[in-house]
Tab-separated table of C-alpha atoms in Angstrom:
chain	number	residue	atom	x	y	z
A	1	MET	CA	52.191	9.927	-87.658
A	2	THR	CA	52.000	7.092	-90.078
A	3	ASN	CA	49.016	4.915	-90.756
A	4	ASP	CA	50.424	1.655	-89.574
A	5	LEU	CA	48.213	-1.400	-89.815
A	6	PHE	CA	48.097	-3.818	-86.880
A	7	ILE	CA	46.471	-7.266	-87.148
A	8	ASN	CA	46.418	-9.457	-84.013
A	9	GLY	CA	48.820	-7.074	-82.353
A	10	LYS	CA	51.431	-7.302	-85.076
A	11	LYS	CA	52.384	-4.521	-87.397
A	12	VAL	CA	51.738	-5.334	-91.056
A	13	ASP	CA	54.201	-3.569	-93.274
A	14	SER	CA	53.956	-5.524	-96.496
A	15	PHE	CA	51.017	-6.709	-98.659
A	16	GLY	CA	52.999	-8.882	-100.939
A	17	ASP	CA	53.715	-7.621	-104.424
A	18	TRP	CA	51.469	-4.549	-104.310
A	19	SER	CA	51.493	-1.508	-102.121
A	20	PRO	CA	48.672	-0.065	-99.989
A	21	GLN	CA	48.509	2.942	-102.320
A	22	THR	CA	47.481	0.826	-105.342
A	23	GLU	CA	44.517	-1.584	-105.364
A	24	HIS	CA	44.499	-5.121	-106.507
A	25	PRO	CA	42.780	-5.349	-109.958
A	26	ALA	CA	40.082	-7.772	-108.726
A	27	ILE	CA	39.134	-5.429	-105.909
A	28	ALA	CA	38.939	-2.511	-108.353
A	29	ILE	CA	36.528	-4.499	-110.589
A	30	GLN	CA	34.468	-5.580	-107.573
A	31	ARG	CA	34.238	-1.991	-106.312
A	32	GLN	CA	33.129	-0.738	-109.781
A	33	GLU	CA	30.360	-3.383	-109.974
A	34	HIS	CA	29.256	-2.516	-106.450
A	35	ASP	CA	29.126	1.198	-107.326
A	36	LYS	CA	27.041	0.432	-110.436
A	37	ARG	CA	24.619	-1.665	-108.366
A	38	ILE	CA	24.213	1.124	-105.781
A	39	GLU	CA	23.668	3.678	-108.553
A	40	LEU	CA	20.950	1.498	-110.142
A	41	GLU	CA	19.162	0.989	-106.817
A	42	GLN	CA	19.216	4.735	-106.123
A	43	SER	CA	17.859	5.519	-109.592
A	44	LEU	CA	15.019	3.042	-109.016
A	45	LYS	CA	14.233	4.633	-105.661
A	46	MET	CA	14.272	8.126	-107.169
A	47	SER	CA	12.087	7.255	-110.203
A	48	PRO	CA	8.459	8.433	-110.014
A	49	LYS	CA	6.033	5.847	-108.725
A	50	THR	CA	3.193	4.769	-111.002
A	51	THR	CA	0.384	2.624	-109.706
A	52	ILE	CA	-0.700	-0.084	-112.100
A	53	PHE	CA	-4.123	-1.642	-111.487
A	54	VAL	CA	-4.305	-5.318	-112.269
A	55	ALA	CA	-7.833	-6.679	-112.393
A	56	PRO	CA	-8.283	-9.741	-110.202
A	57	GLU	CA	-9.230	-13.046	-111.732
A	58	PRO	CA	-12.970	-13.524	-112.012
A	59	GLN	CA	-14.462	-15.297	-109.069
A	60	GLU	CA	-17.835	-16.920	-108.620
A	61	MET	CA	-20.630	-14.426	-108.574
A	62	PRO	CA	-22.678	-14.215	-105.413
A	63	ASP	CA	-26.240	-15.494	-105.701
A	64	ILE	CA	-27.707	-11.991	-105.770
A	65	CYS	CA	-25.568	-11.017	-108.761
A	66	LYS	CA	-26.414	-14.282	-110.513
A	67	THR	CA	-30.138	-13.748	-110.194
A	68	GLU	CA	-29.867	-10.161	-111.393
A	69	ALA	CA	-27.807	-11.253	-114.391
A	70	LEU	CA	-30.299	-14.013	-115.170
A	71	PHE	CA	-33.199	-11.551	-114.951
A	72	GLU	CA	-31.412	-9.237	-117.365
A	73	LEU	CA	-30.839	-12.077	-119.815
A	74	GLU	CA	-34.431	-13.216	-119.470
A	75	ARG	CA	-35.740	-9.700	-120.082
A	76	GLU	CA	-33.614	-9.434	-123.191
A	77	TYR	CA	-34.132	-12.861	-124.755
A	78	TYR	CA	-37.457	-14.203	-123.425
A	79	PRO	CA	-39.681	-12.497	-126.051
A	80	LEU	CA	-37.481	-13.823	-128.857
A	81	LEU	CA	-37.426	-17.318	-127.394
A	82	LYS	CA	-41.183	-17.285	-126.841
A	83	ALA	CA	-41.859	-16.263	-130.456
A	84	GLN	CA	-39.490	-18.938	-131.700
A	85	ARG	CA	-41.161	-21.549	-129.480
A	86	ILE	CA	-44.591	-20.633	-130.881
A	87	LYS	CA	-43.296	-21.015	-134.440
A	88	LEU	CA	-41.744	-24.382	-133.603
A	89	ASP	CA	-44.964	-25.609	-131.971
A	90	ASP	CA	-46.967	-24.586	-135.055
A	91	ALA	CA	-44.540	-26.342	-137.380
A	92	TYR	CA	-44.576	-29.463	-135.195
A	93	SER	CA	-48.376	-29.599	-135.125
A	94	LYS	CA	-48.494	-29.216	-138.926
A	95	VAL	CA	-46.008	-32.046	-139.374
A	96	THR	CA	-47.869	-34.355	-136.985
A	97	LEU	CA	-51.191	-33.604	-138.674
A	98	MET	CA	-49.665	-34.294	-142.069
A	99	GLN	CA	-48.106	-37.492	-140.785
A	100	SER	CA	-51.360	-38.696	-139.240
A	101	ALA	CA	-53.159	-37.966	-142.511
A	102	ILE	CA	-50.584	-39.918	-144.522
A	103	GLU	CA	-50.030	-42.910	-142.234
A	104	PRO	CA	-52.977	-45.255	-141.738
A	105	SER	CA	-53.856	-46.318	-138.232
A	106	GLU	CA	-53.481	-49.878	-136.989
A	107	PHE	CA	-57.248	-50.371	-137.172
A	108	GLU	CA	-57.335	-49.222	-140.815
A	109	ILE	CA	-54.548	-51.655	-141.694
A	110	GLN	CA	-56.325	-54.591	-140.034
A	111	ASP	CA	-59.604	-53.646	-141.708
A	112	GLU	CA	-57.967	-53.449	-145.143
A	113	LEU	CA	-56.247	-56.820	-144.695
A	114	SER	CA	-59.430	-58.527	-143.545
A	115	GLN	CA	-61.457	-57.130	-146.469
A	116	LYS	CA	-58.904	-57.827	-149.236
A	117	PRO	CA	-56.520	-60.581	-148.117
A	118	PHE	CA	-56.019	-61.885	-151.656
A	119	VAL	CA	-54.560	-58.564	-152.780
A	120	TYR	CA	-51.833	-58.481	-150.134
A	121	TYR	CA	-51.042	-62.172	-149.640
A	122	GLN	CA	-50.346	-65.142	-151.822
A	123	TYR	CA	-52.455	-68.151	-151.058
A	124	GLU	CA	-52.952	-71.765	-151.994
A	125	ASP	CA	-56.652	-72.610	-151.938
A	126	ASN	CA	-56.688	-75.579	-154.336
A	127	ASP	CA	-59.790	-74.287	-156.174
A	128	GLY	CA	-61.640	-73.651	-152.934
A	129	PHE	CA	-60.842	-77.029	-151.387
A	130	GLY	CA	-57.854	-75.824	-149.305
A	131	THR	CA	-54.891	-77.968	-148.338
A	132	PHE	CA	-55.485	-81.603	-147.554
A	133	PRO	CA	-54.495	-82.563	-143.988
A	134	GLU	CA	-51.792	-84.964	-145.177
A	135	ASN	CA	-50.133	-82.138	-147.213
A	136	ILE	CA	-49.981	-79.531	-144.377
A	137	PRO	CA	-46.356	-80.384	-143.326
A	138	ASP	CA	-45.213	-80.191	-146.961
A	139	VAL	CA	-46.808	-76.746	-147.412
A	140	ILE	CA	-45.184	-75.429	-144.246
A	141	ASN	CA	-41.752	-76.868	-145.112
A	142	ASN	CA	-41.800	-75.798	-148.759
A	143	LEU	CA	-42.575	-72.087	-148.404
A	144	PRO	CA	-40.589	-69.947	-150.865
A	145	ASP	CA	-37.479	-68.222	-149.459
A	146	GLY	CA	-38.331	-65.127	-147.419
A	147	TYR	CA	-42.015	-66.038	-147.031
A	148	ARG	CA	-43.856	-66.792	-143.803
A	149	ILE	CA	-47.354	-68.027	-142.947
A	150	VAL	CA	-49.508	-65.092	-141.962
A	151	LYS	CA	-52.935	-66.606	-141.537
A	152	MET	CA	-54.879	-69.845	-141.949
A	153	VAL	CA	-58.574	-69.706	-142.838
A	154	LYS	CA	-61.201	-72.306	-143.616
A	155	ALA	CA	-61.502	-73.225	-147.288
A	156	SER	CA	-64.712	-72.205	-149.033
A	157	LYS	CA	-65.688	-75.709	-150.285
A	158	ARG	CA	-64.214	-77.886	-147.520
A	159	CYS	CA	-63.192	-77.610	-143.876
A	160	TRP	CA	-59.456	-77.836	-144.634
A	161	PRO	CA	-57.320	-74.691	-144.219
A	162	VAL	CA	-56.086	-72.200	-146.783
A	163	TYR	CA	-52.652	-70.716	-146.044
A	164	PHE	CA	-51.863	-67.067	-146.694
A	165	HIS	CA	-48.167	-66.351	-146.906
A	166	ASP	CA	-46.249	-63.132	-147.234
A	167	ARG	CA	-42.676	-61.916	-147.557
């Protein structure tokens, strides 16, 4: 009995230029690649399985874990922070005391200026007579550059004012 091939009820006796005993070269290459692929899949299936643990990405800690972690940090660092805070407070108090000793208060400044105005200001008193009323606009308009009128007081010999001016 021969192995006749029937397609759609017709006997196929010829496959063109090659016989059924020899394969077409493209089919031979395709079969070889398919065999290699099957061999690789079987080797992967037969290889020993190893479980690799991959740590998950960190997520937000629950509140209980947060408070415990904060307590641990506080236990570790609170004594150091407290000692440092005490040192800083001492240094700050020393600096403020030194600054208050160096800088005069507003009252001391006013007292000094009222007791010795002639030391700190320039003045025109016209030998104790002050500035005549008709010359007041000239004095105000002719102040040296950068000077301003600080205070006007009564002249010692007359009732006309004396002008103190300062830079």
